[in-house]
Coordinates of C-alpha atoms (C1' of nucleotides) in Angstrom, one line a residue:
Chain M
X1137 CA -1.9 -9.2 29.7
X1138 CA -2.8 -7.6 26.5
X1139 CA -1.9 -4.4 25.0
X1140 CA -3.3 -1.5 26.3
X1141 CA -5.9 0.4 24.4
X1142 CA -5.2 3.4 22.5
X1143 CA -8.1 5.3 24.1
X1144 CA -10.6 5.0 26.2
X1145 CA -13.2 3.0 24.3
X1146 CA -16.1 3.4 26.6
X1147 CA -16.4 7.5 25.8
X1148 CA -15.7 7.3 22.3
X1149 CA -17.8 7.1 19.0
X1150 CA -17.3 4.3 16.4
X1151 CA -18.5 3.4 13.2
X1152 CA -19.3 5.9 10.4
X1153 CA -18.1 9.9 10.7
X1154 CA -20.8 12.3 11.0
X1155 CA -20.9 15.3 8.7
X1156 CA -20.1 17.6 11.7
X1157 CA -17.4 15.3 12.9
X1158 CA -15.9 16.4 9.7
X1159 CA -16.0 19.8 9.6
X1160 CA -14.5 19.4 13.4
X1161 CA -11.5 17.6 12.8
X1162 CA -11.5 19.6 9.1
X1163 CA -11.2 22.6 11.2
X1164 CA -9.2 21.6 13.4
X1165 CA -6.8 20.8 11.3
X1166 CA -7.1 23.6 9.5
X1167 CA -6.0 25.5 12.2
X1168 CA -3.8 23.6 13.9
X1169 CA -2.0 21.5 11.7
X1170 CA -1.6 17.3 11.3
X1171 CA -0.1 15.9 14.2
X1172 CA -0.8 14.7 18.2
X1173 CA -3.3 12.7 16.9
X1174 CA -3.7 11.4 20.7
X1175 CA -4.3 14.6 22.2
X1176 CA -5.7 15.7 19.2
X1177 CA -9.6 14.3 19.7
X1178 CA -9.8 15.8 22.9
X1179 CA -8.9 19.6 21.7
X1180 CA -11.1 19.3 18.9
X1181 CA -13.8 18.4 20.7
X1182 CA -14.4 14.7 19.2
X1183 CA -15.3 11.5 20.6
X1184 CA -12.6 9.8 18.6
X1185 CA -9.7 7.8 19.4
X1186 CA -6.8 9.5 17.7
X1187 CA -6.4 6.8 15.5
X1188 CA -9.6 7.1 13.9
X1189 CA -9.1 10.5 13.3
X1190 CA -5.6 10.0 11.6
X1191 CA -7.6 7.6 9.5
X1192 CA -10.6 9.7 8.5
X1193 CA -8.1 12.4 7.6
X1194 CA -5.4 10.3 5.7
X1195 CA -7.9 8.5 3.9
X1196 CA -11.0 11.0 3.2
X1197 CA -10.8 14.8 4.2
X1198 CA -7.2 15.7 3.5
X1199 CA -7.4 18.1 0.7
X1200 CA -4.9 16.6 -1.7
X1201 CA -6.8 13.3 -2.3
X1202 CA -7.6 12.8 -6.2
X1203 CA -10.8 10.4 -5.5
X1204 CA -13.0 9.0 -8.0
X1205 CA -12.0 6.1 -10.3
X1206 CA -8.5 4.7 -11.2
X1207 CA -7.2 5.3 -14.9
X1208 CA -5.9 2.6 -16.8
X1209 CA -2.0 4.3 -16.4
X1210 CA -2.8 3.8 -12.6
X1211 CA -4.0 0.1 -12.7
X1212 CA -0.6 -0.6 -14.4
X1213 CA 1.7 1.5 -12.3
X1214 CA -0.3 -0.2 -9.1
X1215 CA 0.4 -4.3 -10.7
X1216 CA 4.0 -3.2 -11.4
X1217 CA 4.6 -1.3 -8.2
X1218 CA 3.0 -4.4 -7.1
X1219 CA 4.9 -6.9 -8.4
X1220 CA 8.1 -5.3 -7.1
X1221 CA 6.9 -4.4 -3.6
X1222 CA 4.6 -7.2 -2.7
X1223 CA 1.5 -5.5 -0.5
X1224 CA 3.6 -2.3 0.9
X1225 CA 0.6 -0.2 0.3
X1226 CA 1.9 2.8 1.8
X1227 CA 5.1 2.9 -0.7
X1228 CA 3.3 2.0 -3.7
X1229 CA 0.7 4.8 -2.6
X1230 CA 3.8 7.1 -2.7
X1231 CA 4.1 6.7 -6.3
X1232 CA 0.6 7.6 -6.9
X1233 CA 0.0 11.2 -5.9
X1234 CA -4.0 12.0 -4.7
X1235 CA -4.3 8.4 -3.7
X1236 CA -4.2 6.2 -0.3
X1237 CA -2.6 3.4 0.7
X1238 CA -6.1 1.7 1.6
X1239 CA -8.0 3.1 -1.1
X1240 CA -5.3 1.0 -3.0
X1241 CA -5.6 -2.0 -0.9
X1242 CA -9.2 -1.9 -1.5
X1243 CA -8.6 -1.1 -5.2
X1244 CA -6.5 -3.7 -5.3
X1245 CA -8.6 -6.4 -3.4
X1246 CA -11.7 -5.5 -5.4
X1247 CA -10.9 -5.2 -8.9
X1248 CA -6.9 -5.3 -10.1
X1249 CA -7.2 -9.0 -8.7
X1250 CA -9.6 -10.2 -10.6
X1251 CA -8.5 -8.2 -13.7
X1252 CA -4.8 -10.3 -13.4
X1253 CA -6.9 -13.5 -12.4
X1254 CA -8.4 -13.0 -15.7
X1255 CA -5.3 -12.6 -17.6
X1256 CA -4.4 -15.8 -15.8
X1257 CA -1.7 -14.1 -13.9
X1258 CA -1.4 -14.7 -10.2
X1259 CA -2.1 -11.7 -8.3
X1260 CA 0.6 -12.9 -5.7
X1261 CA 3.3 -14.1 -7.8
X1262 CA 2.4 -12.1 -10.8
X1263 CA 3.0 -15.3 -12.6
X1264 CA 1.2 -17.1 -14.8
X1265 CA -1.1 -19.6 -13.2
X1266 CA -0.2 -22.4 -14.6
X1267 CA 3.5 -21.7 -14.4
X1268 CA 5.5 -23.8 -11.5
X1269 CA 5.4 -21.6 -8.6
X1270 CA 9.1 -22.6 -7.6
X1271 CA 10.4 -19.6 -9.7
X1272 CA 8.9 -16.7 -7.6
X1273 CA 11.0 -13.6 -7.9
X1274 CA 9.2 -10.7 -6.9
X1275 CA 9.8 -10.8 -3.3
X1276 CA 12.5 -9.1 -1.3
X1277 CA 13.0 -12.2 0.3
X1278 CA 13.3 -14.3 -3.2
X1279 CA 15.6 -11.2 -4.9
X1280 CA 18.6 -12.9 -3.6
X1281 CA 18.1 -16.2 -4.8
X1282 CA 16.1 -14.9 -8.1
X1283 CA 19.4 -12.8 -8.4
X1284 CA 21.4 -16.0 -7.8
X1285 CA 20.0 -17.9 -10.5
X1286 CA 19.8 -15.2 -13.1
X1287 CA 23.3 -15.1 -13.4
X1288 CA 23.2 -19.1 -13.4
X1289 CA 21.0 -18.7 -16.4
X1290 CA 22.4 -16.4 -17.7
X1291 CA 25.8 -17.4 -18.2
X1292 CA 27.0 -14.6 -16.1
X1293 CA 26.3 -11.9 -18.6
X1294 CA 24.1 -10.1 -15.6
X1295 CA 26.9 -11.2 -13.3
X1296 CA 29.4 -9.2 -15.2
X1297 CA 27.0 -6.6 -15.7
X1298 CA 26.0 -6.2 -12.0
X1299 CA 29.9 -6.1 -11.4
X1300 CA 30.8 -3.7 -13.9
X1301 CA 27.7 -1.1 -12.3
X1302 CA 29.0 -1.9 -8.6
X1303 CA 31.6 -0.3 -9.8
X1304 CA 30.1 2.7 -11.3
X1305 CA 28.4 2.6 -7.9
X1306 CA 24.9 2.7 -10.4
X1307 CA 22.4 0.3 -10.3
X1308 CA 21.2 -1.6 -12.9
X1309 CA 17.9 -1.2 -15.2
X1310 CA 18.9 -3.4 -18.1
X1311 CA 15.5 -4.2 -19.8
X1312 CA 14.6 -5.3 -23.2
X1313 CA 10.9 -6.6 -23.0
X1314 CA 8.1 -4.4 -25.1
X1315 CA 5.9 -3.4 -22.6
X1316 CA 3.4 -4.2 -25.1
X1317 CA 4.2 -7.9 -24.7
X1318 CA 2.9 -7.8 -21.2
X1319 CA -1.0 -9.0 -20.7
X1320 CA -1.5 -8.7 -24.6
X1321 CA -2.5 -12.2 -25.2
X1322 CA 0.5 -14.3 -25.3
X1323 CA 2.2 -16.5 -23.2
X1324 CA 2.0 -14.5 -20.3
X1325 CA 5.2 -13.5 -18.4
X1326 CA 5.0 -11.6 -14.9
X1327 CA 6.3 -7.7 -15.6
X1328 CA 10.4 -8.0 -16.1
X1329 CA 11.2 -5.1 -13.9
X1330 CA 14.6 -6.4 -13.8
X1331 CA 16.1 -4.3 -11.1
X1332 CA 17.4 -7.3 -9.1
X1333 CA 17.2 -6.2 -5.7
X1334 CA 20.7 -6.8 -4.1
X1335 CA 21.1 -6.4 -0.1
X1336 CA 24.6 -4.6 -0.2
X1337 CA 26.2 -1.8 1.9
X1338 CA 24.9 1.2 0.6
X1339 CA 27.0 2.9 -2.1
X1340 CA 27.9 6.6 -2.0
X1341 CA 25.0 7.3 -4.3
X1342 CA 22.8 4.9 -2.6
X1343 CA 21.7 7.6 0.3
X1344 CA 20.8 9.5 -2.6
X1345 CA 18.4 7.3 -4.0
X1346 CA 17.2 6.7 -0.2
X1347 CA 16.5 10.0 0.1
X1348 CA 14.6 10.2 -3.4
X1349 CA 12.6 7.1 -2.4
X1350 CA 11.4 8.6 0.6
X1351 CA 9.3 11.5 -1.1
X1352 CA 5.9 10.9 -3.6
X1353 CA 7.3 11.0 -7.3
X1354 CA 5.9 14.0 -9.2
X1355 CA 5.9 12.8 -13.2
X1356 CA 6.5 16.2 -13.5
X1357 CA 10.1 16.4 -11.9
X1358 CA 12.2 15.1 -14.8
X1359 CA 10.4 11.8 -15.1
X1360 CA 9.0 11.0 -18.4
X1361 CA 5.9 8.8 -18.9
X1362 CA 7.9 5.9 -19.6
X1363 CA 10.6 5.9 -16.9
X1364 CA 7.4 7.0 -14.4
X1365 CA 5.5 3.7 -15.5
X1366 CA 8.6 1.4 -15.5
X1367 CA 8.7 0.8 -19.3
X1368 CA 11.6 0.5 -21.2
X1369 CA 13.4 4.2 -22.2
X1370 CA 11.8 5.7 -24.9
X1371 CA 14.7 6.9 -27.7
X1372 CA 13.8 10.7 -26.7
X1373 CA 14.2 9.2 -22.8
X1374 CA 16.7 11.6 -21.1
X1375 CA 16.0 10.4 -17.9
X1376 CA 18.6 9.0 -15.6
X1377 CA 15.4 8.2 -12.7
X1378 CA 13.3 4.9 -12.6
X1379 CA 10.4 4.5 -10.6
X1380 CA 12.1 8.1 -9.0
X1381 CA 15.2 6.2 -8.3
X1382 CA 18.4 7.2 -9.7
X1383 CA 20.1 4.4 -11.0
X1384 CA 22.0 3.4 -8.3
X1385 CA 21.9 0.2 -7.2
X1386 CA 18.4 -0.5 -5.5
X1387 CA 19.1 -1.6 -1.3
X1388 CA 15.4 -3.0 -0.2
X1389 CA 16.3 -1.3 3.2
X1390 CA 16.1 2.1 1.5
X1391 CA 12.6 0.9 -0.1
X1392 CA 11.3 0.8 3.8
X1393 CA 12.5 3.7 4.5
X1394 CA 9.7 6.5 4.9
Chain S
dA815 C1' -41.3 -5.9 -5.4
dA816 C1' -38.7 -8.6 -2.4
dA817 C1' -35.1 -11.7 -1.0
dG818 C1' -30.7 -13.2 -1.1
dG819 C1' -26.0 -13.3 -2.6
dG820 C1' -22.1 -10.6 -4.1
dT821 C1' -19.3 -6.5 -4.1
dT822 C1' -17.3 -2.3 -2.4
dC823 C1' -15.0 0.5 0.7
dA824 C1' -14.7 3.1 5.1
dA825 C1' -13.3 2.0 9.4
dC826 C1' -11.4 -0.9 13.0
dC827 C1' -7.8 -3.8 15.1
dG828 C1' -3.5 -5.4 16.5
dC829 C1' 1.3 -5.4 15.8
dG830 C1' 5.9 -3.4 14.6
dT831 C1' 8.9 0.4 14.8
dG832 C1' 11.4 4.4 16.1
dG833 C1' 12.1 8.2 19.1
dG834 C1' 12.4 10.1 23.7
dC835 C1' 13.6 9.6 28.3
Chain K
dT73 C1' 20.2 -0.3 27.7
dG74 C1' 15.6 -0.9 28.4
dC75 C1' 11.1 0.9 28.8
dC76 C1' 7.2 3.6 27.3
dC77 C1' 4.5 5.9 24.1
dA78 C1' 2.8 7.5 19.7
dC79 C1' 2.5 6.7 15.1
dG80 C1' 2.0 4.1 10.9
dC81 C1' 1.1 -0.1 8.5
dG82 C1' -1.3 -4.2 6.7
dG83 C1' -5.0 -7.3 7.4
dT84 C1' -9.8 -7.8 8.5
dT85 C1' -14.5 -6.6 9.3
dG86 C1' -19.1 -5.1 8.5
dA87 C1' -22.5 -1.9 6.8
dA88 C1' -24.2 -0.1 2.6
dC89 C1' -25.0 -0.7 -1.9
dC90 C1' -25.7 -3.4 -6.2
dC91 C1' -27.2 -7.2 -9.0
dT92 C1' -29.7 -11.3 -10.1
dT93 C1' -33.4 -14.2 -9.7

DNA sequence: AAAGGGTTCAACCGCGTGGGC
DNA sequence: TGCCCACGCGGTTGAACCCTT
């Protein structure tokens, strides 16, 4: 026994929207607000499932979208936002204001691939091709370990570090690589983000950060260019946000949090 | 000009999750 | 506590378009 469907598929249109399937559901909408997208079909008078009208809307008709092609400063927010969430389209899509989580997938897919393929940086690990693939860090599931051995390699310095911000109850954004360094032509390293995910029990401060994750960062709410890109603090930097996180200490569970 | 292969992107599909009962 | 339902997400598909020969 499979799932059963989200609609009835035998009285419903598929495949491309009409332009006055549009102006329906626009209206609708309009009128109405988002929401019920089950029931929503049937009072606008469409022969959609829900789903594809949730779609059509999220991804094409809702007035906020930006459209047309991605600047540079967006291909390089989308591979480091990349790099430190792995293919959570929808959260790296709520860090880029006017744009969709699939038209980033498909952005993605289509052309920021190839462009770190040709930098001879893998798109996966955001490491350098040839590098041995046993030192993956970007994943949640890797942070741990990646964590783990940083401090081995690092004589502790980061241990001491992470233990003198636990108890700041702040996170950590130590960083000292040139953001110039990265894709420029030299040995190529994957994008230090360096905020060493740690799964802990969340820190007073932590639900704030939660709560800041959940909402679309707008550059213009105290973020500067270079805090909003990831890059290290420029010396007129006042910001205390990264990626619009405080600088608490970073729980992943908080990163899936919507 | 036409054929064929490659690319793009809108839309679909199925699953996971959370809320309500 | 467990079930059901609606929603949202990520992966995949396929039609339309583009480019090369």
């Amino acid at each position: 026994m499979g799932r059963s469907p989200c609609c009835e598929k035998a009285h419903t249109n598929k495949g491309a929207w009409t332009k006055e399937e549009d102006d329906r559901l626009v209206a609708y909408i309009k009128a109405h607000g988002e929401g019920c997208w089950r029931s929503l079909p049937k009072a606008a008078g469409l022969l959609r499932c829900g789903k594809s009208c949730r779609l059509r809307w999220i991804n094409y008709l809702r007035p906020d979208l930006k459209r047309g092609n991605f600047t540079e400063e967006e291909d390089e927010l989308i591979i480091k936002l990349h790099s430190l969430l792995g293919n959570k389209w929808s959260l790296i899509a709520g860090r880029l204001p006017g744009r969709t989580d699939n038209e980033i997938k498909n952005y993605w897919n289509t052309h920021i691939r190839r462009k770190l393929l040709s930098r001879g940086i893998d798109p996966v690990t955001h490491r350098p091709i040839n590098e041995h693939t046993s030192n993956i860090t970007i994943s949640f599931e890797a942070a741990a370990a990646a964590a783990n051995r940083d401090r081995e390699e690092n004589k502790g310095a980061i241990f001491r570090l992470e233990e003198h911000n636990k108890a700041a109850a702040i996170g950590r954004h130590h960083q000292n690589h040139p953001a110039g360094d990265w894709g420029q032509g030299k040995p190529l390293k994957c994008p230090d983000l360096n905020l060493d995910l740690c799964i802990s029990p969340p820190a007073p401060c932590q639900e704030e950060a939660a709560m800041v994750m959940m909402k679309p960062v707008k550059r213009e709410a105290g973020l500067c260019f270079s805090c909003s890109l990831g890059l290290p603090k420029s010396a007129d930097c006042k910001c205390s946000n990264f990626l619009g996180l405080r600088t608490a200490m970073l729980d992943f569970r908080s990163l899936e949090m919507k």
